Tab-separated table of C-alpha atoms and ligand atoms in Angstrom:
chain	number	residue	atom	x	y	z
A	1	MET	CA	-0.215	-0.007	-0.101
A	2	ILE	CA	1.293	3.349	-0.500
A	3	ARG	CA	0.658	5.825	1.967
A	4	VAL	CA	-0.373	9.090	0.666
A	5	GLY	CA	-0.772	12.316	2.955
A	6	VAL	CA	-2.302	15.588	1.826
A	7	ASN	CA	-0.743	18.992	2.599
A	8	GLY	CA	-3.667	21.414	2.000
A	9	TYR	CA	-6.948	20.353	1.696
A	10	GLY	CA	-9.538	22.315	-0.462
A	11	THR	CA	-11.203	22.764	-3.161
A	12	ILE	CA	-8.795	19.900	-4.617
A	13	GLY	CA	-7.340	17.987	-1.191
A	14	LYS	CA	-10.618	16.995	-0.515
A	15	ARG	CA	-11.067	15.273	-3.954
A	16	VAL	CA	-7.461	13.681	-4.031
A	17	ALA	CA	-7.767	11.923	-0.817
A	18	ASP	CA	-10.715	11.159	-1.803
A	19	ALA	CA	-10.038	9.224	-4.869
A	20	VAL	CA	-6.789	8.343	-3.128
A	21	ARG	CA	-8.725	6.732	-0.817
A	22	ALA	CA	-10.974	4.838	-3.618
A	23	GLN	CA	-7.333	3.031	-4.883
A	24	PRO	CA	-6.838	-0.653	-4.055
A	25	ASP	CA	-2.965	0.175	-3.743
A	26	MET	CA	-3.438	3.137	-1.384
A	27	GLU	CA	-4.750	4.515	1.824
A	28	VAL	CA	-4.898	7.976	3.023
A	29	CYS	CA	-2.799	8.567	5.813
A	30	GLY	CA	-3.369	11.673	6.995
A	31	VAL	CA	-4.743	15.281	5.715
A	32	ALA	CA	-2.893	18.555	7.086
A	33	LYS	CA	-5.079	21.674	7.549
A	34	ARG	CA	-5.201	25.163	9.029
A	35	SER	CA	-8.095	26.137	10.430
A	36	PRO	CA	-10.694	24.085	11.768
A	37	ASN	CA	-13.829	24.751	9.345
A	38	TYR	CA	-16.347	22.957	7.805
A	39	VAL	CA	-13.593	21.360	5.551
A	40	ALA	CA	-11.781	20.263	8.479
A	41	VAL	CA	-14.641	18.383	10.178
A	42	GLY	CA	-16.201	17.084	6.761
A	43	ALA	CA	-12.410	15.390	7.058
A	44	THR	CA	-12.388	13.969	10.515
A	45	GLU	CA	-16.301	12.742	9.624
A	46	ALA	CA	-14.765	10.959	6.416
A	47	GLY	CA	-11.995	9.345	9.096
A	48	TYR	CA	-8.992	11.159	8.126
A	49	PRO	CA	-6.544	12.103	10.344
A	50	VAL	CA	-6.225	15.724	10.295
A	51	TYR	CA	-2.433	17.151	11.025
A	52	ALA	CA	-2.357	20.990	11.932
A	53	ALA	CA	-0.724	22.775	9.265
A	54	ASP	CA	0.751	25.832	11.302
A	55	ASP	CA	1.886	24.349	14.864
A	56	ASP	CA	0.756	28.051	16.138
A	57	ARG	CA	-3.361	27.067	15.245
A	58	ALA	CA	-2.961	24.015	16.677
A	59	HIS	CA	-5.276	25.133	19.767
A	60	GLU	CA	-8.242	26.503	17.252
A	61	PHE	CA	-8.812	22.116	16.515
A	62	ALA	CA	-9.029	21.896	20.804
A	63	ALA	CA	-11.772	24.408	20.861
A	64	ALA	CA	-13.582	23.178	17.728
A	65	GLY	CA	-13.439	19.876	19.656
A	66	ILE	CA	-10.616	18.445	16.617
A	67	ASP	CA	-8.872	15.703	17.289
A	68	LEU	CA	-5.408	15.900	15.551
A	69	ALA	CA	-2.677	13.388	14.901
A	70	GLY	CA	-0.448	15.790	14.997
A	71	SER	CA	1.475	18.182	12.749
A	72	VAL	CA	2.314	18.076	9.312
A	73	ASP	CA	5.781	17.300	10.326
A	74	LYS	CA	5.123	14.386	11.097
A	75	LEU	CA	2.486	13.328	8.395
A	76	VAL	CA	5.104	13.687	6.282
A	77	ALA	CA	7.518	11.164	7.751
A	78	GLU	CA	4.436	9.012	8.241
A	79	SER	CA	3.902	9.447	4.410
A	80	ASP	CA	5.500	7.395	1.318
A	81	VAL	CA	4.095	10.493	-0.653
A	82	VAL	CA	3.109	14.093	-0.230
A	83	VAL	CA	0.102	15.500	-2.620
A	84	ASP	CA	0.776	18.786	-1.967
A	85	ALA	CA	-2.635	21.181	-2.883
A	86	THR	CA	-1.513	23.839	-0.648
A	87	PRO	CA	-3.050	27.767	-2.656
A	88	SER	CA	-0.307	28.761	-5.810
A	89	GLY	CA	2.784	29.385	-4.453
A	90	VAL	CA	2.961	28.158	-0.820
A	91	GLY	CA	4.269	23.750	-2.777
A	92	ALA	CA	7.342	26.121	-3.580
A	93	GLU	CA	7.565	27.186	-0.026
A	94	ASN	CA	6.732	23.116	1.086
A	95	ARG	CA	9.220	22.029	-0.833
A	96	PRO	CA	12.342	21.641	1.971
A	97	LEU	CA	9.826	20.333	4.075
A	98	TYR	CA	9.758	17.042	1.768
A	99	GLU	CA	13.290	16.990	1.279
A	100	HIS	CA	14.386	16.735	4.544
A	101	HIS	CA	12.393	13.857	5.398
A	102	ASP	CA	13.226	12.703	1.990
A	103	THR	CA	9.575	11.904	0.935
A	104	PRO	CA	8.833	12.361	-2.134
A	105	ALA	CA	5.922	14.707	-3.095
A	106	LEU	CA	3.404	15.742	-6.002
A	107	PHE	CA	2.431	19.389	-6.597
A	108	GLN	CA	-0.228	21.465	-8.233
A	109	GLY	CA	-0.550	23.282	-11.416
A	110	GLY	CA	-0.491	27.074	-9.218
A	111	GLU	CA	3.371	26.025	-8.689
A	112	ASP	CA	6.241	27.321	-11.102
A	113	ALA	CA	7.434	24.177	-13.364
A	114	THR	CA	10.494	25.015	-12.178
A	115	VAL	CA	8.840	23.356	-8.298
A	116	ALA	CA	9.671	19.452	-9.829
A	117	GLU	CA	11.737	18.296	-11.963
A	118	VAL	CA	8.880	16.894	-14.149
A	119	SER	CA	5.363	18.380	-15.138
A	120	PHE	CA	2.905	15.660	-15.798
A	121	ASN	CA	-0.015	14.338	-17.898
A	122	ALA	CA	-1.034	10.689	-17.352
A	123	ARG	CA	-1.853	10.669	-20.940
A	124	VAL	CA	1.102	12.216	-22.152
A	125	ASN	CA	4.287	11.832	-19.934
A	126	TYR	CA	3.203	8.850	-17.499
A	127	ASP	CA	6.450	8.087	-17.792
A	128	GLU	CA	9.502	10.249	-17.078
A	129	ALA	CA	7.725	10.956	-13.623
A	130	GLU	CA	8.469	6.907	-12.353
A	131	ASP	CA	12.489	8.153	-11.947
A	132	ALA	CA	11.173	11.358	-10.483
A	133	ASP	CA	10.991	12.254	-6.657
A	134	TYR	CA	9.440	15.565	-6.486
A	135	VAL	CA	6.480	15.946	-10.261
A	136	ARG	CA	3.915	19.023	-11.079
A	137	VAL	CA	0.455	17.718	-11.870
A	138	VAL	CA	-0.397	20.845	-14.440
A	139	SER	CA	-3.342	22.967	-14.585
A	140	CYS	CA	-6.852	22.256	-14.872
A	141	ASN	CA	-6.941	24.423	-18.297
A	142	THR	CA	-3.174	22.585	-19.000
A	143	THR	CA	-4.779	19.003	-18.320
A	144	GLY	CA	-7.626	19.561	-20.093
A	145	LEU	CA	-5.498	20.825	-23.595
A	146	SER	CA	-3.204	18.274	-22.871
A	147	ARG	CA	-6.105	15.292	-23.303
A	148	PHE	CA	-7.457	16.962	-26.290
A	149	LEU	CA	-4.036	18.211	-28.170
A	150	ALA	CA	-2.396	13.887	-27.518
A	151	PRO	CA	-4.342	12.326	-30.284
A	152	LEU	CA	-4.839	14.576	-32.603
A	153	TYR	CA	-0.254	15.294	-31.723
A	154	GLU	CA	0.322	11.458	-32.187
A	155	ASN	CA	-1.677	11.053	-35.116
A	156	TYR	CA	-2.018	13.943	-37.866
A	157	GLY	CA	0.774	15.911	-35.795
A	158	ILE	CA	0.059	19.761	-35.426
A	159	GLU	CA	1.268	22.580	-37.352
A	160	LYS	CA	-0.432	24.910	-34.718
A	161	ALA	CA	-2.574	24.843	-31.704
A	162	ARG	CA	-4.589	28.421	-30.985
A	163	VAL	CA	-6.609	28.225	-28.194
A	164	THR	CA	-8.661	31.047	-26.120
A	165	LEU	CA	-9.642	30.327	-22.750
A	166	VAL	CA	-12.947	31.362	-21.437
A	167	ARG	CA	-11.920	30.702	-17.489
A	168	ARG	CA	-14.360	30.704	-14.385
A	169	GLY	CA	-14.036	33.188	-12.342
A	170	GLY	CA	-13.426	31.179	-8.860
A	171	ASP	CA	-14.836	28.069	-7.717
A	172	PRO	CA	-17.525	27.726	-5.725
A	173	ASP	CA	-16.934	28.250	-2.245
A	174	GLN	CA	-14.448	31.351	-3.111
A	175	THR	CA	-17.006	33.782	-2.217
A	176	GLY	CA	-14.514	36.955	-2.499
A	177	ARG	CA	-13.790	36.034	-6.461
A	178	GLY	CA	-14.825	37.891	-8.960
A	179	PRO	CA	-15.821	38.945	-11.773
A	180	ILE	CA	-19.470	39.809	-10.719
A	181	ASN	CA	-20.586	41.761	-13.495
A	182	ASP	CA	-17.956	42.136	-17.013
A	183	ALA	CA	-15.678	39.802	-18.857
A	184	VAL	CA	-12.038	40.187	-18.436
A	185	PRO	CA	-9.128	39.580	-20.161
A	186	ASP	CA	-7.194	37.607	-18.236
A	187	PRO	CA	-4.512	37.866	-18.546
A	188	ILE	CA	-4.619	40.888	-20.662
A	189	SER	CA	-1.267	40.290	-22.752
A	190	ILE	CA	-1.076	37.117	-25.193
A	191	PRO	CA	-0.520	34.333	-25.020
A	192	SER	CA	-1.064	33.642	-21.275
A	193	HIS	CA	0.638	31.320	-19.106
A	194	HIS	CA	-1.289	28.521	-20.572
A	195	GLY	CA	0.391	28.118	-23.849
A	196	PRO	CA	3.529	27.966	-22.293
A	197	ASP	CA	2.697	25.306	-19.721
A	198	VAL	CA	1.124	22.944	-22.221
A	199	GLN	CA	4.946	23.395	-23.315
A	200	THR	CA	5.819	22.194	-20.290
A	201	ILE	CA	4.123	19.020	-21.578
A	202	PHE	CA	4.477	19.042	-25.267
A	203	PRO	CA	7.674	20.334	-25.713
A	204	LYS	CA	7.552	21.351	-29.778
A	205	LEU	CA	4.201	22.312	-29.703
A	206	ASP	CA	3.280	25.228	-31.436
A	207	ILE	CA	0.966	26.895	-29.710
A	208	ASP	CA	-0.462	30.061	-28.230
A	209	THR	CA	-3.208	30.923	-25.668
A	210	ILE	CA	-5.499	33.883	-25.015
A	211	GLY	CA	-7.445	34.223	-21.272
A	212	LEU	CA	-10.433	36.083	-20.403
A	213	LYS	CA	-12.875	35.599	-17.144
A	214	VAL	CA	-16.452	35.678	-16.426
A	215	PRO	CA	-18.646	35.318	-13.985
A	216	THR	CA	-19.267	32.156	-13.813
A	217	THR	CA	-17.761	29.376	-10.810
A	218	MET	CA	-19.162	26.513	-12.937
A	219	MET	CA	-16.361	25.360	-15.641
A	220	HIS	CA	-13.869	26.749	-18.246
A	221	LEU	CA	-14.742	27.095	-21.442
A	222	HIS	CA	-11.751	26.521	-24.215
A	223	THR	CA	-12.431	27.483	-27.823
A	224	VAL	CA	-9.874	25.565	-29.919
A	225	ASN	CA	-8.385	25.576	-33.399
A	226	VAL	CA	-5.439	22.992	-34.501
A	227	THR	CA	-3.966	23.059	-37.582
A	228	LEU	CA	-2.933	20.095	-38.509
A	229	GLU	CA	-0.047	19.273	-40.120
A	230	ASN	CA	-1.581	15.635	-42.127
A	231	GLU	CA	-5.943	16.526	-43.009
A	232	PRO	CA	-8.179	13.721	-41.919
A	233	ASP	CA	-10.362	12.026	-44.078
A	234	ASP	CA	-13.484	13.749	-42.364
A	235	VAL	CA	-14.934	14.882	-39.443
A	236	THR	CA	-15.940	11.274	-38.455
A	237	GLU	CA	-12.293	9.925	-37.843
A	238	ILE	CA	-11.807	13.163	-35.609
A	239	ARG	CA	-14.894	12.815	-33.203
A	240	ASP	CA	-14.277	8.692	-33.600
A	241	ARG	CA	-10.739	9.544	-32.374
A	242	LEU	CA	-11.886	12.138	-29.515
A	243	ARG	CA	-14.369	8.892	-28.590
A	244	SER	CA	-12.255	6.743	-28.027
A	245	GLU	CA	-9.946	8.720	-25.520
A	246	ASP	CA	-10.601	7.274	-21.604
A	247	ARG	CA	-11.025	10.834	-20.142
A	248	ILE	CA	-12.766	13.026	-22.745
A	249	LEU	CA	-16.474	12.719	-22.955
A	250	THR	CA	-17.642	13.451	-25.909
A	251	ILE	CA	-21.330	14.955	-26.274
A	252	PRO	CA	-23.616	13.517	-28.912
A	253	ASP	CA	-26.241	17.069	-29.884
A	254	TYR	CA	-29.360	14.549	-29.094
A	255	ALA	CA	-27.871	15.008	-25.401
A	256	GLY	CA	-29.415	18.531	-25.224
A	257	ILE	CA	-26.364	19.336	-23.471
A	258	ASP	CA	-26.395	22.624	-24.108
A	259	GLY	CA	-23.821	24.214	-21.755
A	260	ALA	CA	-21.821	24.003	-18.226
A	261	GLY	CA	-25.185	24.015	-16.338
A	262	THR	CA	-26.504	21.024	-17.969
A	263	LEU	CA	-23.273	19.167	-18.097
A	264	LYS	CA	-23.158	19.714	-13.798
A	265	ASP	CA	-26.620	19.141	-13.458
A	266	PHE	CA	-25.709	15.774	-15.442
A	267	ALA	CA	-23.298	14.754	-13.420
A	268	LEU	CA	-25.334	14.742	-10.636
A	269	ASP	CA	-27.702	12.881	-12.070
A	270	ALA	CA	-25.018	10.021	-12.609
A	271	GLY	CA	-24.550	10.370	-9.160
A	272	ARG	CA	-20.725	11.763	-9.233
A	273	PRO	CA	-19.892	12.845	-6.229
A	274	ARG	CA	-19.825	16.716	-5.838
A	275	GLY	CA	-21.095	16.719	-9.062
A	276	ASP	CA	-17.731	16.099	-10.627
A	277	ILE	CA	-16.927	15.880	-13.761
A	278	TRP	CA	-13.394	13.998	-14.351
A	279	GLU	CA	-12.846	14.230	-17.973
A	280	ASN	CA	-13.122	17.107	-21.038
A	281	CYS	CA	-16.075	17.575	-22.339
A	282	VAL	CA	-16.065	18.231	-26.212
A	283	TRP	CA	-19.377	18.934	-28.133
A	284	GLU	CA	-19.600	16.616	-31.110
A	285	GLU	CA	-21.490	19.361	-32.914
A	286	SER	CA	-18.515	21.191	-32.626
A	287	ILE	CA	-16.300	19.451	-34.229
A	288	THR	CA	-15.349	20.884	-37.727
A	289	LEU	CA	-12.979	20.341	-40.255
A	290	ARG	CA	-11.867	22.990	-43.057
A	291	GLY	CA	-9.181	21.168	-44.875
A	292	ARG	CA	-5.750	20.981	-42.629
A	293	ASP	CA	-8.115	23.419	-39.682
A	294	LEU	CA	-9.795	21.888	-36.789
A	295	TYR	CA	-11.897	23.438	-34.434
A	296	CYS	CA	-14.189	22.664	-31.648
A	297	MET	CA	-15.111	23.840	-27.798
A	298	GLN	CA	-14.686	21.785	-25.091
A	299	ALA	CA	-15.667	22.094	-21.166
A	300	ILE	CA	-13.109	21.816	-18.560
A	301	HIS	CA	-14.088	21.108	-14.871
A	302	GLN	CA	-11.364	22.757	-13.313
A	303	GLU	CA	-12.305	21.529	-9.566
A	304	SER	CA	-11.695	17.881	-10.859
A	305	ASP	CA	-10.312	17.025	-14.147
A	306	VAL	CA	-6.870	17.110	-12.279
A	307	VAL	CA	-7.724	13.898	-9.467
A	308	PRO	CA	-7.706	11.051	-11.418
A	309	GLU	CA	-3.784	12.866	-12.972
A	310	ASN	CA	-2.704	13.099	-9.210
A	311	VAL	CA	-3.313	9.234	-8.298
A	312	ASP	CA	-1.857	8.836	-11.675
A	313	ALA	CA	1.181	10.649	-11.404
A	314	ILE	CA	1.090	8.984	-7.037
A	315	ARG	CA	1.348	5.029	-8.835
A	316	ALA	CA	4.548	6.889	-11.554
A	317	LEU	CA	6.567	7.842	-8.700
A	318	SER	CA	5.987	4.586	-6.705
A	319	GLY	CA	6.413	2.924	-10.321
A	320	HIS	CA	4.426	-0.635	-9.356
A	321	LEU	CA	2.554	0.073	-12.267
A	322	THR	CA	2.233	1.664	-15.871
A	323	GLY	CA	0.813	4.684	-17.659
A	324	PRO	CA	-1.857	2.402	-19.555
A	325	GLU	CA	-2.445	0.510	-16.622
A	326	SER	CA	-2.730	2.760	-13.950
A	327	ARG	CA	-4.844	4.469	-15.519
A	328	SER	CA	-6.467	2.160	-15.609
A	329	LEU	CA	-7.124	1.098	-12.707
A	330	THR	CA	-8.119	5.124	-11.731
A	331	ASN	CA	-10.518	5.091	-14.605
A	332	GLU	CA	-12.760	2.195	-13.079
A	333	THR	CA	-11.980	2.876	-9.195
A	334	LEU	CA	-13.130	6.343	-9.652
A	335	GLY	CA	-16.338	5.247	-12.457
A	336	ILE	CA	-14.930	7.702	-15.368
A	337	GLY	CA	-16.367	6.595	-18.214
A	338	PHE	CA	-19.077	5.777	-16.255
A	339	SER	CA	-21.676	7.392	-17.739
A	340	ARG	CA	-20.742	8.177	-21.268
A	341	LEU	CA	-22.993	9.137	-23.819
A	342	ASP	CA	-22.612	7.983	-27.463
A	343	GLY	CA	-24.258	4.712	-26.730
A	344	ARG	CA	-21.231	2.656	-25.335
A	345	GLU	CA	-21.299	2.481	-21.557
A	346	SER	CA	-23.833	4.767	-20.356
A	347	ARG	CA	-26.543	3.884	-18.190
A	348	THR	CA	-28.295	6.836	-17.727
A	349	LEU	CA	-29.311	7.927	-21.003
A	350	ASP	CA	-29.783	5.566	-24.147
A	351	ARG	CA	-28.108	6.716	-27.385
A	352	GLN	CA	-31.485	7.965	-29.273
A	353	THR	CA	-29.943	8.276	-32.798
A	354	ALA	CA	-27.926	7.443	-34.719
A	355	ASP	CA	-24.881	8.719	-36.491
B	401	NAI	N1	-9.671	24.750	-7.588
B	401	NAI	C1	-8.802	25.339	-9.518
B	401	NAI	O1	-9.594	25.425	-10.416
B	401	NAI	C2	-7.910	24.216	-8.933
B	401	NAI	C3	-6.787	24.397	-8.312
B	401	NAI	N2	-5.406	23.947	-8.615
B	401	NAI	C4	-4.482	23.967	-8.827
B	401	NAI	O2	-4.796	23.151	-6.938
B	401	NAI	C5	-3.951	24.207	-5.956
B	401	NAI	C6	-5.043	24.441	-4.941
B	401	NAI	O3	-5.405	24.935	-5.323
B	401	NAI	P1	-7.143	25.224	-4.701
B	401	NAI	O4	-8.267	23.285	-4.226
B	401	NAI	O5	-7.720	24.823	-5.318
B	401	NAI	O6	-7.057	26.000	-3.502
B	401	NAI	P2	-7.840	25.753	-2.434
B	401	NAI	O7	-7.209	27.479	-2.077
B	401	NAI	O8	-9.085	25.109	-2.413
B	401	NAI	O9	-6.975	25.016	-1.136
B	401	NAI	C7	-6.233	25.403	-0.870
B	401	NAI	C8	-5.956	25.266	0.729
B	401	NAI	O10	-4.296	24.660	1.451
B	401	NAI	C9	-5.031	25.155	3.018
B	401	NAI	N3	-3.310	26.066	3.181
B	401	NAI	C10	-3.130	27.314	2.990
B	401	NAI	N4	-1.683	27.459	2.951
B	401	NAI	C11	-1.158	25.975	3.902
B	401	NAI	C12	0.003	25.860	4.429
B	401	NAI	N5	0.877	26.788	4.242
B	401	NAI	N6	-0.202	24.389	4.770
B	401	NAI	C13	-0.656	23.270	4.890
B	401	NAI	N7	-2.390	24.377	3.980
B	401	NAI	C14	-2.098	25.339	3.556
B	401	NAI	C15	-5.795	26.419	2.303
B	401	NAI	O11	-6.448	26.311	4.150
B	401	NAI	C16	-6.890	25.095	2.172
B	401	NAI	O12	-8.096	24.085	2.349
B	401	NAI	C17	-3.230	25.455	-6.630
B	401	NAI	O13	-1.767	25.364	-6.958
B	401	NAI	C18	-4.024	25.275	-7.712
B	401	NAI	O14	-3.656	26.847	-8.551
B	401	NAI	C19	-5.146	22.441	-10.048
B	401	NAI	C20	-6.203	22.590	-10.605
B	401	NAI	C21	-8.108	23.017	-10.563
B	402	X15	O1	-4.949	26.285	-12.621
B	402	X15	C1	-6.060	27.124	-12.695
B	402	X15	O2	-6.579	27.563	-13.397
B	402	X15	P1	-5.410	28.127	-14.853
B	402	X15	O3	-4.657	27.036	-15.384
B	402	X15	O4	-6.214	28.896	-15.506
B	402	X15	O5	-4.319	29.262	-14.581
B	402	X15	C2	-7.341	26.861	-11.714
B	402	X15	O6	-8.095	27.123	-12.642
B	402	X15	C3	-7.682	27.610	-10.910
B	402	X15	O7	-7.047	28.737	-11.721
B	402	X15	P2	-7.541	30.127	-10.621
B	402	X15	O8	-5.897	30.875	-10.467
B	402	X15	O9	-8.386	30.874	-11.322
B	402	X15	O10	-7.610	30.079	-9.286
């Protein structure tokens, strides 16, 4: 069993902890929290030993009736791997703690790429993490772009990718985030950080990205234009390739899923925990081919698409399964592909129309 400690138990950390617990070869040895808020109460109710991220605030947990298992130092010492899911920049500050205990660690996409030896996407470069001690799981947007671009890159070559990212303003629990009534270029400069970040996964890829933020908490939405090096036979070929990807959910037009709101409703109806959607959501109707130019729109659930990637990265670091074996086990245990809409495995919606 791989003993996993989670340092930073927020949006990403709590989801990764639950996903780790669902694995037959992993256990959660504890989670580190700074404050005894409702999320900390949830962690104790879920049965996770809670450690104090901040020794100075340990007394606050006692006052709230939460028994601490120790300090984060002890958690790191007892873990085979630590998943650091602290806010952007804090992970880099924590790295000396992991080095001190000789404990391998995963960092998240908000960290600079220099925080780790490898930037990771399970579909593209699982093997590169096998010899590493420190791995960065790239951000939600970079994960979504890497999954989408991988089959195109492998099968046709990519001359140039251009992506506009319509980014959700904040997560549902980020009450202080905006914009409230605006659409904000973010960043105003071009390219946004996403293009260079995708190049940490595909070093030779020519990609430009533009980012903006809008007043929603639900999902990010990407409009993608990829100029392929070699022309596919037809658009059906592309659609079938995307359908065959394990972490891409292709949305047929009959489903009536017309945006992030209906996607989230579908996920909740399908019984997904927290309404999570671990897969890229690609609208089949949007897949359009003009010669070598491919156009498409996809939605990315920012709170959850990196979760299976973290699970696979833990295995990659530990080195006991291959990439395909790990992905398959993660998919099976989490239920990824459980409610596909293309008629192959759907238990929630039967395909009503033929191609
Ligand atoms: N929320 C999102 O949409 C996504 C976030 N990420 C990345 O994941 C990382 C974490 O982000 P979120 O989970 O959204 O943040 P969050 O703010 O929801 O959770 C971070 C947690 O870490 C705690 N924390 C703060 N300082 C700490 C410390 N020194 N030691 C231990 N815990 C500490 C916070 O109290 C909070 O509970 C960031 O790098 C972010 O860029 C990646 C993909 C998507
Ligand atoms: O890593 C993310 O997005 P990003 O790839 O747009 O930086 C997460 O959605 C967190 O983004 P945030 O920095 O807007 O909270």
